[in-house]
Every structure is written in C-alpha cells, then in structure tokens.
PDB file of C-alpha atoms in Angstrom:
ATOM      1  CA  MET A 373      28.165  94.181  -2.981  1.00  0.00           C
ATOM      2  CA  THR A 374      30.189  91.006  -3.368  1.00  0.00           C
ATOM      3  CA  ALA A 375      28.313  87.749  -3.687  1.00  0.00           C
ATOM      4  CA  ARG A 376      29.317  85.230  -1.029  1.00  0.00           C
ATOM      5  CA  LYS A 377      29.818  81.604  -1.781  1.00  0.00           C
ATOM      6  CA  ALA A 378      26.801  79.563  -0.748  1.00  0.00           C
ATOM      7  CA  GLU A 379      27.375  77.819   2.549  1.00  0.00           C
ATOM      8  CA  SER A 380      25.488  75.142   4.364  1.00  0.00           C
ATOM      9  CA  TRP A 381      23.105  75.966   7.177  1.00  0.00           C
ATOM     10  CA  ASP A 382      25.240  74.021   9.669  1.00  0.00           C
ATOM     11  CA  ALA A 383      28.366  75.959   8.737  1.00  0.00           C
ATOM     12  CA  PHE A 384      26.490  79.250   8.935  1.00  0.00           C
ATOM     13  CA  TRP A 385      24.919  78.454  12.323  1.00  0.00           C
ATOM     14  CA  ALA A 386      28.220  77.258  13.809  1.00  0.00           C
ATOM     15  CA  GLU A 387      29.752  80.576  12.752  1.00  0.00           C
ATOM     16  CA  VAL A 388      26.867  82.603  14.214  1.00  0.00           C
ATOM     17  CA  GLN A 389      26.818  80.734  17.497  1.00  0.00           C
ATOM     18  CA  GLY A 390      30.571  80.667  17.973  1.00  0.00           C
ATOM     19  CA  ALA A 391      30.305  77.228  19.528  1.00  0.00           C
ATOM     20  CA  GLY A 392      33.166  76.053  21.638  1.00  0.00           C
ATOM     21  CA  THR A 393      33.862  73.468  24.268  1.00  0.00           C
ATOM     22  CA  GLU A 394      34.691  73.445  27.957  1.00  0.00           C
ATOM     23  CA  VAL A 395      36.239  70.732  30.107  1.00  0.00           C
ATOM     24  CA  ILE A 396      34.137  70.030  33.192  1.00  0.00           C
ATOM     25  CA  ARG A 397      35.324  67.323  35.584  1.00  0.00           C
ATOM     26  CA  GLY A 398      37.582  65.939  32.871  1.00  0.00           C
ATOM     27  CA  VAL A 399      34.780  65.722  30.314  1.00  0.00           C
ATOM     28  CA  GLU A 400      34.874  67.925  27.226  1.00  0.00           C
ATOM     29  CA  VAL A 401      31.381  69.283  26.622  1.00  0.00           C
ATOM     30  CA  PRO A 402      29.978  71.720  24.077  1.00  0.00           C
ATOM     31  CA  ILE A 403      29.187  75.160  25.471  1.00  0.00           C
ATOM     32  CA  PRO A 404      25.418  75.474  25.036  1.00  0.00           C
ATOM     33  CA  THR A 405      24.567  78.356  22.732  1.00  0.00           C
ATOM     34  CA  ASP A 406      20.849  77.842  22.361  1.00  0.00           C
ATOM     35  CA  VAL A 407      18.080  76.086  24.242  1.00  0.00           C
ATOM     36  CA  PRO A 408      17.287  72.963  22.248  1.00  0.00           C
ATOM     37  CA  LEU A 409      13.718  73.148  20.975  1.00  0.00           C
ATOM     38  CA  ALA A 410      12.922  69.800  22.607  1.00  0.00           C
ATOM     39  CA  MET A 411      14.057  71.209  25.942  1.00  0.00           C
ATOM     40  CA  GLU A 412      12.098  74.427  25.516  1.00  0.00           C
ATOM     41  CA  MET A 413       8.968  72.398  24.916  1.00  0.00           C
ATOM     42  CA  ARG A 414       9.619  70.252  28.010  1.00  0.00           C
ATOM     43  CA  LEU A 415      11.214  72.843  30.284  1.00  0.00           C
ATOM     44  CA  LYS A 416       8.269  73.308  32.653  1.00  0.00           C
ATOM     45  CA  ASP A 417       7.920  69.538  33.072  1.00  0.00           C
ATOM     46  CA  LEU A 418      11.661  69.078  33.577  1.00  0.00           C
ATOM     47  CA  GLU A 419      11.894  71.885  36.160  1.00  0.00           C
ATOM     48  CA  SER A 420       9.207  70.366  38.354  1.00  0.00           C
ATOM     49  CA  ASP A 421      10.363  66.762  37.874  1.00  0.00           C
ATOM     50  CA  SER A 422      13.411  65.762  39.907  1.00  0.00           C
ATOM     51  CA  SER A 423      13.432  62.134  38.792  1.00  0.00           C
ATOM     52  CA  GLU A 424      16.668  60.666  37.505  1.00  0.00           C
ATOM     53  CA  GLU A 425      15.105  60.256  34.071  1.00  0.00           C
ATOM     54  CA  ALA A 426      14.207  63.968  33.850  1.00  0.00           C
ATOM     55  CA  ILE A 427      17.671  65.014  35.036  1.00  0.00           C
ATOM     56  CA  ARG A 428      19.303  62.744  32.471  1.00  0.00           C
ATOM     57  CA  GLU A 429      17.103  64.175  29.735  1.00  0.00           C
ATOM     58  CA  MET A 430      17.957  67.756  30.672  1.00  0.00           C
ATOM     59  CA  VAL A 431      21.713  67.076  30.815  1.00  0.00           C
ATOM     60  CA  ALA A 432      21.582  65.150  27.536  1.00  0.00           C
ATOM     61  CA  LEU A 433      19.792  68.014  25.790  1.00  0.00           C
ATOM     62  CA  LEU A 434      22.314  70.566  27.057  1.00  0.00           C
ATOM     63  CA  PHE A 435      25.599  68.652  26.990  1.00  0.00           C
ATOM     64  CA  GLY A 436      25.158  65.236  25.360  1.00  0.00           C
ATOM     65  CA  ASP A 437      23.881  61.745  26.152  1.00  0.00           C
ATOM     66  CA  THR A 438      26.793  60.274  28.112  1.00  0.00           C
ATOM     67  CA  VAL A 439      27.940  63.335  30.031  1.00  0.00           C
ATOM     68  CA  LEU A 440      25.978  62.764  33.248  1.00  0.00           C
ATOM     69  CA  ASP A 441      27.415  59.279  33.760  1.00  0.00           C
ATOM     70  CA  GLN A 442      30.918  60.596  33.077  1.00  0.00           C
ATOM     71  CA  TRP A 443      30.448  63.348  35.669  1.00  0.00           C
ATOM     72  CA  ILE A 444      29.104  60.882  38.225  1.00  0.00           C
ATOM     73  CA  ASP A 445      32.079  58.584  37.599  1.00  0.00           C
ATOM     74  CA  ALA A 446      34.411  61.577  38.041  1.00  0.00           C
ATOM     75  CA  GLY A 447      32.890  62.266  41.481  1.00  0.00           C
ATOM     76  CA  MET A 448      30.869  65.400  40.731  1.00  0.00           C
ATOM     77  CA  GLY A 449      28.968  66.674  43.752  1.00  0.00           C
ATOM     78  CA  LEU A 450      25.483  68.142  43.928  1.00  0.00           C
ATOM     79  CA  MET A 451      26.625  71.759  44.267  1.00  0.00           C
ATOM     80  CA  GLU A 452      28.975  71.294  41.297  1.00  0.00           C
ATOM     81  CA  PHE A 453      26.128  69.808  39.290  1.00  0.00           C
ATOM     82  CA  LYS A 454      23.757  72.671  40.120  1.00  0.00           C
ATOM     83  CA  THR A 455      26.459  75.172  39.190  1.00  0.00           C
ATOM     84  CA  VAL A 456      27.153  73.479  35.841  1.00  0.00           C
ATOM     85  CA  ILE A 457      23.427  73.366  35.017  1.00  0.00           C
ATOM     86  CA  ALA A 458      23.023  77.055  35.927  1.00  0.00           C
ATOM     87  CA  TRP A 459      26.067  77.893  33.809  1.00  0.00           C
ATOM     88  CA  GLY A 460      24.819  75.794  30.887  1.00  0.00           C
ATOM     89  CA  MET A 461      21.286  77.213  30.989  1.00  0.00           C
ATOM     90  CA  ALA A 462      22.606  80.770  31.143  1.00  0.00           C
ATOM     91  CA  HIS A 463      24.772  80.180  28.071  1.00  0.00           C
ATOM     92  CA  ALA A 464      21.919  78.399  26.302  1.00  0.00           C
ATOM     93  CA  THR A 465      19.691  81.428  26.783  1.00  0.00           C
ATOM     94  CA  GLY A 466      22.346  83.802  25.480  1.00  0.00           C
ATOM     95  CA  THR A 467      23.821  85.041  28.763  1.00  0.00           C
ATOM     96  CA  LYS A 468      27.529  84.387  28.967  1.00  0.00           C
ATOM     97  CA  VAL A 469      28.412  83.869  32.620  1.00  0.00           C
ATOM     98  CA  SER A 470      31.515  82.602  34.326  1.00  0.00           C
ATOM     99  CA  PHE A 471      31.498  79.515  36.499  1.00  0.00           C
ATOM    100  CA  ARG A 472      31.876  81.839  39.517  1.00  0.00           C
ATOM    101  CA  GLU A 473      28.784  83.826  38.523  1.00  0.00           C
ATOM    102  CA  ALA A 474      26.799  80.615  38.066  1.00  0.00           C
ATOM    103  CA  TYR A 475      28.004  79.360  41.462  1.00  0.00           C
ATOM    104  CA  ASP A 476      27.044  82.641  43.152  1.00  0.00           C
ATOM    105  CA  THR A 477      23.581  82.404  41.589  1.00  0.00           C
ATOM    106  CA  VAL A 478      23.130  78.867  42.921  1.00  0.00           C
ATOM    107  CA  VAL A 479      24.322  79.853  46.408  1.00  0.00           C
ATOM    108  CA  ALA A 480      21.937  82.836  46.468  1.00  0.00           C
ATOM    109  CA  ALA A 481      19.012  80.680  45.307  1.00  0.00           C
ATOM    110  CA  GLU A 482      19.770  78.079  47.981  1.00  0.00           C
ATOM    111  CA  ALA A 483      19.942  80.776  50.664  1.00  0.00           C
ATOM    112  CA  ASP A 484      16.585  82.219  49.564  1.00  0.00           C
ATOM    113  CA  GLU A 485      14.898  78.810  49.797  1.00  0.00           C
ATOM    114  CA  GLY A 486      15.524  78.533  53.533  1.00  0.00           C
ATOM    115  CA  LYS A 487      14.598  82.090  54.521  1.00  0.00           C
ATOM    116  CA  ALA A 488      11.568  82.870  56.628  1.00  0.00           C
ATOM    117  CA  PRO A 489       9.110  85.380  55.187  1.00  0.00           C
ATOM    118  CA  ASN A 490      10.154  88.974  55.704  1.00  0.00           C
ATOM    119  CA  ARG A 491       8.560  91.220  58.318  1.00  0.00           C
ATOM    120  CA  ALA A 492       6.045  92.768  55.912  1.00  0.00           C
ATOM    121  CA  ALA A 493       4.886  89.332  54.765  1.00  0.00           C
ATOM    122  CA  ARG A 494       4.466  88.157  58.382  1.00  0.00           C
ATOM    123  CA  ARG A 495       2.489  91.285  59.269  1.00  0.00           C
ATOM    124  CA  ALA A 496       0.264  90.960  56.208  1.00  0.00           C
ATOM    125  CA  ALA A 497      -0.454  87.342  57.042  1.00  0.00           C
ATOM    126  CA  SER A 498      -1.500  88.195  60.607  1.00  0.00           C
ATOM    127  CA  LYS A 499      -3.952  91.006  59.754  1.00  0.00           C
ATOM    128  CA  PRO A 500      -7.587  90.140  60.334  1.00  0.00           C
ATOM    129  CA  ARG A 501      -9.884  89.677  57.388  1.00  0.00           C
ATOM    130  CA  SER A 502     -13.322  91.270  57.005  1.00  0.00           C
ATOM    131  CA  ALA A 503     -16.008  88.911  58.221  1.00  0.00           C
ATOM    132  CA  SER A 504     -18.371  89.299  55.273  1.00  0.00           C
ATOM    133  CA  THR A 505     -15.990  89.092  52.314  1.00  0.00           C
ATOM    134  CA  GLY A 506     -12.886  87.454  53.670  1.00  0.00           C
ATOM    135  CA  GLY A 507     -10.888  90.465  52.447  1.00  0.00           C
ATOM    136  CA  ARG A 508      -9.139  93.037  54.535  1.00  0.00           C
ATOM    137  CA  SER A 509     -11.183  95.725  56.190  1.00  0.00           C
ATOM    138  CA  LYS A 510     -11.098  99.042  54.360  1.00  0.00           C
ATOM    139  CA  PRO A 511      -9.437 101.908  56.169  1.00  0.00           C
ATOM    140  CA  THR A 512     -11.669 104.632  57.532  1.00  0.00           C
ATOM    141  CA  SER A 513     -11.722 107.651  55.262  1.00  0.00           C
ATOM    142  CA  SER A 514      -9.531 110.581  56.215  1.00  0.00           C
ATOM    143  CA  ALA A 515     -12.540 112.892  56.024  1.00  0.00           C
ATOM    144  CA  SER A 516     -14.156 111.300  59.075  1.00  0.00           C
ATOM    145  CA  THR A 517     -10.985 110.956  61.166  1.00  0.00           C
ATOM    146  CA  SER A 518      -8.945 114.072  60.435  1.00  0.00           C
ATOM    147  CA  SER A 519      -9.176 117.450  62.113  1.00  0.00           C
ATOM    148  CA  ALA A 520     -10.115 120.594  60.261  1.00  0.00           C
ATOM    149  CA  ARG A 521      -7.213 122.307  58.589  1.00  0.00           C
ATOM    150  CA  THR A 522      -6.384 125.721  59.975  1.00  0.00           C
ATOM    151  CA  ARG A 523      -5.608 128.498  57.585  1.00  0.00           C
ATOM    152  CA  SER A 524      -2.801 130.962  58.127  1.00  0.00           C
ATOM    153  CA  ARG A 525      -3.741 134.554  58.951  1.00  0.00           C
ATOM    154  CA  ALA A 526      -1.419 136.176  56.487  1.00  0.00           C
TER     155      ALA A 526
END
C-alpha cells in the first residue's frame, strides 16, 4: 500500500464532490453538491416562508449571495426560478438531474396543486359518520348477511 501525500480537507472534499459550475441566465453559479448545514437546519422554515428574505437566504445558501439579484436583473421568470431551485436542490441532495427533468418536476407539482380530489377521496368525504363516535359505521358481518353455502354432491 502506497502512502499518499497528506492533502487538505478542502482539496479532498472538492475532489470527492466533483464540484463544477453552470451558467444560468448569464450568471456562473456553483453546482450544489451538498445541502449546506445551515440550510438543512432551516429547511422547514424556509419551505413554509415565502418572504423575500427567506427566498434570498435559500438562494444564497445554494448558489451564493449575489445570484438572486443577478437573475432578477437578467429577467428571470418565476417558472425559470422554480426550475433552477428544483434543479439545485436535487443536485444538493445527491440526485443529478437535467434542467428538463427539474422543469418537468415543477410542471407536475404545479398541475397537482390545482387538481380536485379524486373520486375515492370525494366518496370517502361524503360517507356518513357514526353518531356516537364520529367514526364510520362498521360494516355488518358477513355471517349475518350471507346465505348458507351449498355443498356439491360429488
């Protein structure tokens, strides 16, 4: 076994992660290769908070501090932004996706948001509840409602 020359943590981690860059709306950004620990700790708060401050924080953690303003200045639209965030989060969590795959995911998520409940959900919601417990009434047992089974004469 050959001893390797000692290397710094940063050099080692850059090699492991295979970090690269991508140009998005004319802005060169690092391809996220890991969810920053600060973001992981704040992810639930950031997902439910749609304030400008929360959005800026999320973009800064993924791509850098000045990127959002550069994208806004370049005319990035909302669907583009959602696609880039989906792409960045996928890469950050270790799933390498194309921009097309990220876009398709965003389109599918948007379509699901506007859908009415499916037929089974509508039926379940309209079933009466038991008066005493508020739960559904229990079905009658098959023993009291079925006919006697006939045996073959063989």
